[in-house]
């Protein structure tokens, strides 16, 4: 009988050791932060943006770099389709020619007539851990956002509203000078509120850009410049607006051309 008790004790010991090893292996497969290993990561993870090549209508979040040779080649091919023209006069330009700022009352673009203004649509599109005003399904009051123009993550709230501004990739004054002055009003309201033409970004970057094209201004973050040039081209092609020769050359250069 004593011999039998010894055998059972050894078997139990082997079982316990095996269970501990299996448990350890299972734990090694879990992310260190405790989040899911599936897409999306841990709760509160910051969205770092979408490749413009995978986001032709601008409805997906942000702007991600184009770093591979294949993607940059595709970017150059898209930019090559953009028409060029001499810059026209700025005479008659006024922001109001493009409709009320951030109007929801616009047909023919994603987000139009969804009972939320364009600015809040864009903050919600690109932000993470988005919080809204009590009782509102629209008004964003705080969020975490990755700014592609500087490569920095920003903690934003409505008390510091100007810290993140909505950049028109093709500036409205630029649009006016390159042909939008001849458009009907509806088309101007569309380009002013089209998510394809809008990127929430660092306020000082937006202010320094003004109405410049890519030959005169590029984001401070060099990693995003090819993607920015491609997005500029996507807006140009959608709205059949030319760019200057200098701007097209600068756009191609950002993608290795």
Tab-separated table of C-alpha atoms in Angstrom:
chain	number	residue	atom	x	y	z
A	1	UNK	CA	0.000	0.000	0.000
A	2	UNK	CA	2.764	2.536	0.766
A	3	UNK	CA	4.289	1.917	-2.669
A	4	UNK	CA	0.922	2.655	-4.302
A	5	UNK	CA	0.597	5.960	-2.425
A	6	UNK	CA	4.050	6.999	-3.691
A	7	UNK	CA	3.081	6.243	-7.314
A	8	UNK	CA	-0.102	8.337	-7.098
A	9	UNK	CA	1.833	11.261	-5.611
A	10	UNK	CA	4.339	11.220	-8.481
A	11	UNK	CA	1.538	11.164	-11.063
A	12	UNK	CA	-0.156	14.113	-9.399
A	13	UNK	CA	3.117	16.019	-9.448
A	14	UNK	CA	3.549	15.406	-13.203
A	15	UNK	CA	-0.031	16.574	-13.837
A	16	UNK	CA	0.494	19.797	-11.907
A	17	UNK	CA	3.738	20.598	-13.714
A	18	UNK	CA	2.088	19.994	-17.100
A	19	UNK	CA	-0.829	22.284	-16.206
A	20	UNK	CA	1.538	25.073	-15.193
A	21	UNK	CA	3.490	24.787	-18.455
A	22	UNK	CA	0.310	24.917	-20.545
A	23	UNK	CA	-0.956	27.910	-18.595
A	24	UNK	CA	2.350	29.720	-19.126
A	25	UNK	CA	2.264	29.062	-22.890
A	26	UNK	CA	-1.294	30.359	-23.100
A	27	UNK	CA	-0.386	33.552	-21.248
A	28	UNK	CA	2.546	34.169	-23.610
A	29	UNK	CA	0.088	34.524	-26.503
A	30	UNK	CA	-1.860	37.329	-24.852
A	31	UNK	CA	-0.906	40.944	-25.605
A	32	UNK	CA	1.149	42.483	-22.829
A	33	UNK	CA	-1.428	45.238	-22.409
A	34	UNK	CA	-4.179	42.688	-21.840
A	35	UNK	CA	-6.024	43.692	-25.001
A	36	UNK	CA	-7.415	41.391	-27.614
A	37	UNK	CA	-4.989	39.945	-30.136
A	38	UNK	CA	-7.668	40.457	-32.795
A	39	UNK	CA	-7.968	43.627	-34.891
A	40	UNK	CA	-8.540	46.858	-32.982
A	41	UNK	CA	-6.102	46.195	-30.137
A	42	UNK	CA	-6.638	47.335	-26.588
A	43	UNK	CA	-9.504	49.597	-25.650
A	44	UNK	CA	-8.489	53.216	-26.215
A	45	UNK	CA	-5.888	52.444	-28.900
A	46	UNK	CA	-5.271	55.465	-31.134
A	47	UNK	CA	-6.202	55.141	-34.795
A	48	UNK	CA	-3.152	56.131	-36.833
A	49	UNK	CA	-5.007	56.525	-40.097
A	50	UNK	CA	-5.741	54.821	-43.400
A	51	UNK	CA	-3.713	54.718	-46.595
A	52	UNK	CA	-5.265	57.103	-49.127
A	53	UNK	CA	-4.968	54.321	-51.706
A	54	UNK	CA	-7.392	52.296	-49.571
A	55	UNK	CA	-9.668	55.241	-48.832
A	56	UNK	CA	-10.756	56.768	-52.164
A	57	UNK	CA	-13.885	58.417	-50.743
A	58	UNK	CA	-12.332	59.726	-47.514
A	59	UNK	CA	-14.788	57.990	-45.214
A	60	UNK	CA	-12.152	55.965	-43.366
A	61	UNK	CA	-10.117	57.555	-40.566
A	62	UNK	CA	-7.112	59.781	-41.033
A	63	UNK	CA	-4.137	59.594	-43.333
A	64	UNK	CA	-1.441	56.904	-43.111
A	65	UNK	CA	2.024	57.050	-44.711
A	66	UNK	CA	2.809	55.390	-48.032
A	67	UNK	CA	6.206	53.842	-47.399
A	68	UNK	CA	6.570	50.815	-49.657
A	69	UNK	CA	8.001	51.140	-53.167
A	70	UNK	CA	4.827	49.568	-54.542
A	71	UNK	CA	2.527	52.070	-52.823
A	72	UNK	CA	4.672	55.030	-53.830
A	73	UNK	CA	4.618	53.818	-57.432
A	74	UNK	CA	0.816	53.617	-57.267
A	75	UNK	CA	0.801	57.114	-55.778
A	76	UNK	CA	2.898	58.493	-58.648
A	77	UNK	CA	0.577	56.836	-61.180
A	78	UNK	CA	-2.413	58.558	-59.615
A	79	UNK	CA	-0.685	61.950	-59.407
A	80	UNK	CA	0.357	61.629	-63.064
A	81	UNK	CA	-3.338	61.800	-64.033
A	82	UNK	CA	-3.755	65.267	-62.539
A	83	UNK	CA	-4.137	68.108	-65.039
A	84	UNK	CA	-2.122	71.317	-64.736
A	85	UNK	CA	-2.973	74.946	-65.389
A	86	UNK	CA	-1.757	78.414	-64.549
A	87	UNK	CA	-3.140	79.847	-61.339
A	88	UNK	CA	-6.085	82.158	-61.888
A	89	UNK	CA	-7.045	85.382	-60.113
A	90	UNK	CA	-8.276	85.445	-56.539
A	91	UNK	CA	-10.724	88.216	-57.327
A	92	UNK	CA	-14.155	87.613	-55.852
A	93	UNK	CA	-13.067	84.881	-53.457
A	94	UNK	CA	-14.974	84.717	-50.188
A	95	UNK	CA	-15.373	81.806	-47.805
A	96	UNK	CA	-19.134	82.243	-48.048
A	97	UNK	CA	-18.953	81.322	-51.736
A	98	UNK	CA	-18.449	77.753	-50.470
A	99	UNK	CA	-21.513	77.822	-48.238
A	100	UNK	CA	-21.858	78.091	-44.453
A	101	UNK	CA	-18.878	76.614	-42.633
A	102	UNK	CA	-19.312	72.891	-41.917
A	103	UNK	CA	-22.896	72.743	-43.114
A	104	UNK	CA	-24.723	69.423	-42.987
A	105	UNK	CA	-27.127	70.697	-45.631
A	106	UNK	CA	-25.290	69.357	-48.671
A	107	UNK	CA	-26.182	66.715	-51.236
A	108	UNK	CA	-23.927	64.241	-53.008
A	109	UNK	CA	-21.159	63.673	-50.459
A	110	UNK	CA	-20.713	61.192	-47.573
A	111	UNK	CA	-22.099	62.608	-44.328
A	112	UNK	CA	-24.453	65.108	-45.896
A	113	UNK	CA	-27.871	65.364	-44.186
A	114	UNK	CA	-26.860	63.001	-41.347
A	115	UNK	CA	-27.957	65.486	-38.639
A	116	UNK	CA	-24.360	66.255	-37.667
A	117	UNK	CA	-22.190	69.108	-38.950
A	118	UNK	CA	-19.081	68.357	-40.993
A	119	UNK	CA	-16.576	69.347	-38.305
A	120	UNK	CA	-18.005	66.947	-35.740
A	121	UNK	CA	-18.289	64.232	-38.392
A	122	UNK	CA	-14.547	64.557	-39.048
A	123	UNK	CA	-13.545	64.628	-35.374
A	124	UNK	CA	-15.566	61.454	-34.798
A	125	UNK	CA	-14.120	59.841	-37.940
A	126	UNK	CA	-10.494	60.306	-36.891
A	127	UNK	CA	-10.665	60.407	-33.097
A	128	UNK	CA	-10.333	57.584	-30.592
A	129	UNK	CA	-12.028	57.409	-27.179
A	130	UNK	CA	-14.516	59.962	-28.481
A	131	UNK	CA	-16.831	61.542	-25.911
A	132	UNK	CA	-19.898	63.565	-26.849
A	133	UNK	CA	-21.968	66.251	-25.198
A	134	UNK	CA	-24.630	64.847	-22.886
A	135	UNK	CA	-27.781	64.133	-24.855
A	136	UNK	CA	-26.068	64.647	-28.227
A	137	UNK	CA	-25.222	62.059	-30.861
A	138	UNK	CA	-23.085	64.622	-32.699
A	139	UNK	CA	-21.103	67.145	-30.655
A	140	UNK	CA	-17.636	65.832	-29.797
A	141	UNK	CA	-16.333	67.197	-26.497
A	142	UNK	CA	-13.090	65.228	-26.100
A	143	UNK	CA	-11.013	62.584	-27.834
A	144	UNK	CA	-7.528	61.293	-28.491
A	145	UNK	CA	-6.342	61.848	-32.047
A	146	UNK	CA	-3.221	61.090	-34.037
A	147	UNK	CA	-2.216	64.123	-36.104
A	148	UNK	CA	-0.642	62.933	-39.372
A	149	UNK	CA	0.833	66.357	-40.148
A	150	UNK	CA	3.107	66.331	-37.090
A	151	UNK	CA	3.179	62.608	-36.266
A	152	UNK	CA	2.019	63.337	-32.719
A	153	UNK	CA	-0.859	62.047	-30.609
A	154	UNK	CA	-3.022	64.826	-29.203
A	155	UNK	CA	-5.405	64.799	-26.242
A	156	UNK	CA	-8.126	67.180	-27.384
A	157	UNK	CA	-11.140	68.716	-25.730
A	158	UNK	CA	-13.640	71.372	-26.707
A	159	UNK	CA	-12.091	73.914	-24.311
A	160	UNK	CA	-8.992	73.848	-26.562
A	161	UNK	CA	-10.890	73.658	-29.837
A	162	UNK	CA	-8.254	75.369	-31.985
A	163	UNK	CA	-5.604	72.829	-30.997
A	164	UNK	CA	-7.046	70.573	-33.719
A	165	UNK	CA	-8.409	72.240	-36.844
A	166	UNK	CA	-9.949	70.764	-39.979
A	167	UNK	CA	-7.618	71.241	-42.937
A	168	UNK	CA	-8.964	71.527	-46.465
A	169	UNK	CA	-6.334	69.477	-48.296
A	170	UNK	CA	-7.024	71.502	-51.440
A	171	UNK	CA	-7.587	74.926	-49.850
A	172	UNK	CA	-10.796	76.690	-50.831
A	173	UNK	CA	-8.991	79.787	-52.087
A	174	UNK	CA	-6.740	77.524	-54.188
A	175	UNK	CA	-9.861	75.826	-55.554
A	176	UNK	CA	-11.326	79.202	-56.443
A	177	UNK	CA	-8.212	80.257	-58.348
A	178	UNK	CA	-7.946	76.922	-60.182
A	179	UNK	CA	-11.512	76.959	-61.497
A	180	UNK	CA	-14.080	76.727	-58.697
A	181	UNK	CA	-14.991	80.372	-59.249
A	182	UNK	CA	-16.880	79.189	-62.348
A	183	UNK	CA	-18.752	76.378	-60.586
A	184	UNK	CA	-22.338	76.385	-59.447
A	185	UNK	CA	-22.704	76.964	-55.697
A	186	UNK	CA	-23.649	73.351	-54.873
A	187	UNK	CA	-20.345	71.992	-56.171
A	188	UNK	CA	-18.413	74.506	-54.078
A	189	UNK	CA	-20.362	73.493	-50.975
A	190	UNK	CA	-19.540	69.865	-51.757
A	191	UNK	CA	-15.762	70.319	-51.973
A	192	UNK	CA	-15.824	72.402	-48.772
A	193	UNK	CA	-17.499	69.579	-46.828
A	194	UNK	CA	-16.317	66.448	-48.624
A	195	UNK	CA	-14.481	64.133	-46.171
A	196	UNK	CA	-12.051	63.315	-48.994
A	197	UNK	CA	-10.808	66.907	-48.776
A	198	UNK	CA	-10.713	67.167	-44.971
A	199	UNK	CA	-8.090	66.144	-42.406
A	200	UNK	CA	-8.213	67.065	-38.691
A	201	UNK	CA	-4.698	68.282	-37.934
A	202	UNK	CA	-2.554	70.441	-35.685
A	203	UNK	CA	-3.918	73.979	-35.612
A	204	UNK	CA	-0.543	75.653	-36.183
A	205	UNK	CA	0.077	73.445	-39.226
A	206	UNK	CA	-3.261	74.436	-40.691
A	207	UNK	CA	-2.585	78.116	-40.031
A	208	UNK	CA	0.883	77.991	-41.612
A	209	UNK	CA	-0.489	76.323	-44.741
A	210	UNK	CA	-2.980	79.028	-45.633
A	211	UNK	CA	-4.029	78.552	-49.255
A	212	UNK	CA	-0.698	77.071	-50.386
A	213	UNK	CA	-0.279	74.181	-52.785
A	214	UNK	CA	2.300	71.385	-52.277
A	215	UNK	CA	5.155	73.318	-53.889
A	216	UNK	CA	4.899	75.958	-51.155
A	217	UNK	CA	3.739	73.926	-48.153
A	218	UNK	CA	3.985	70.333	-46.965
A	219	UNK	CA	3.223	68.725	-43.588
A	220	UNK	CA	6.012	68.921	-41.005
A	221	UNK	CA	6.037	65.127	-40.740
A	222	UNK	CA	8.097	63.916	-43.747
A	223	UNK	CA	6.672	60.380	-43.489
A	224	UNK	CA	3.195	61.589	-44.456
A	225	UNK	CA	4.132	63.761	-47.433
A	226	UNK	CA	3.606	61.155	-50.158
A	227	UNK	CA	0.184	60.250	-48.709
A	228	UNK	CA	-0.669	63.966	-48.503
A	229	UNK	CA	0.284	64.446	-52.163
A	230	UNK	CA	-1.866	61.467	-53.152
A	231	UNK	CA	-4.840	62.829	-51.202
A	232	UNK	CA	-4.342	66.215	-52.911
A	233	UNK	CA	-4.420	64.388	-56.252
A	234	UNK	CA	-7.551	62.430	-55.303
A	235	UNK	CA	-9.435	65.653	-54.601
A	236	UNK	CA	-8.116	67.229	-57.797
A	237	UNK	CA	-9.276	64.279	-59.886
A	238	UNK	CA	-12.684	63.933	-58.228
A	239	UNK	CA	-13.530	67.588	-58.805
A	240	UNK	CA	-11.644	67.926	-62.099
A	241	UNK	CA	-9.602	70.800	-60.712
A	242	UNK	CA	-6.099	71.275	-62.136
A	243	UNK	CA	-3.036	72.100	-60.060
A	244	UNK	CA	-0.088	74.259	-61.023
A	245	UNK	CA	2.869	72.627	-62.781
A	246	UNK	CA	5.056	73.412	-59.770
A	247	UNK	CA	2.585	71.722	-57.446
A	248	UNK	CA	2.328	68.603	-59.598
A	249	UNK	CA	6.109	68.332	-59.733
A	250	UNK	CA	6.313	68.671	-55.946
A	251	UNK	CA	3.603	66.028	-55.499
A	252	UNK	CA	5.453	63.519	-57.666
A	253	UNK	CA	8.689	64.220	-55.784
A	254	UNK	CA	7.079	63.307	-52.463
A	255	UNK	CA	6.401	59.825	-53.806
A	256	UNK	CA	9.905	59.349	-55.235
A	257	UNK	CA	9.240	60.793	-58.677
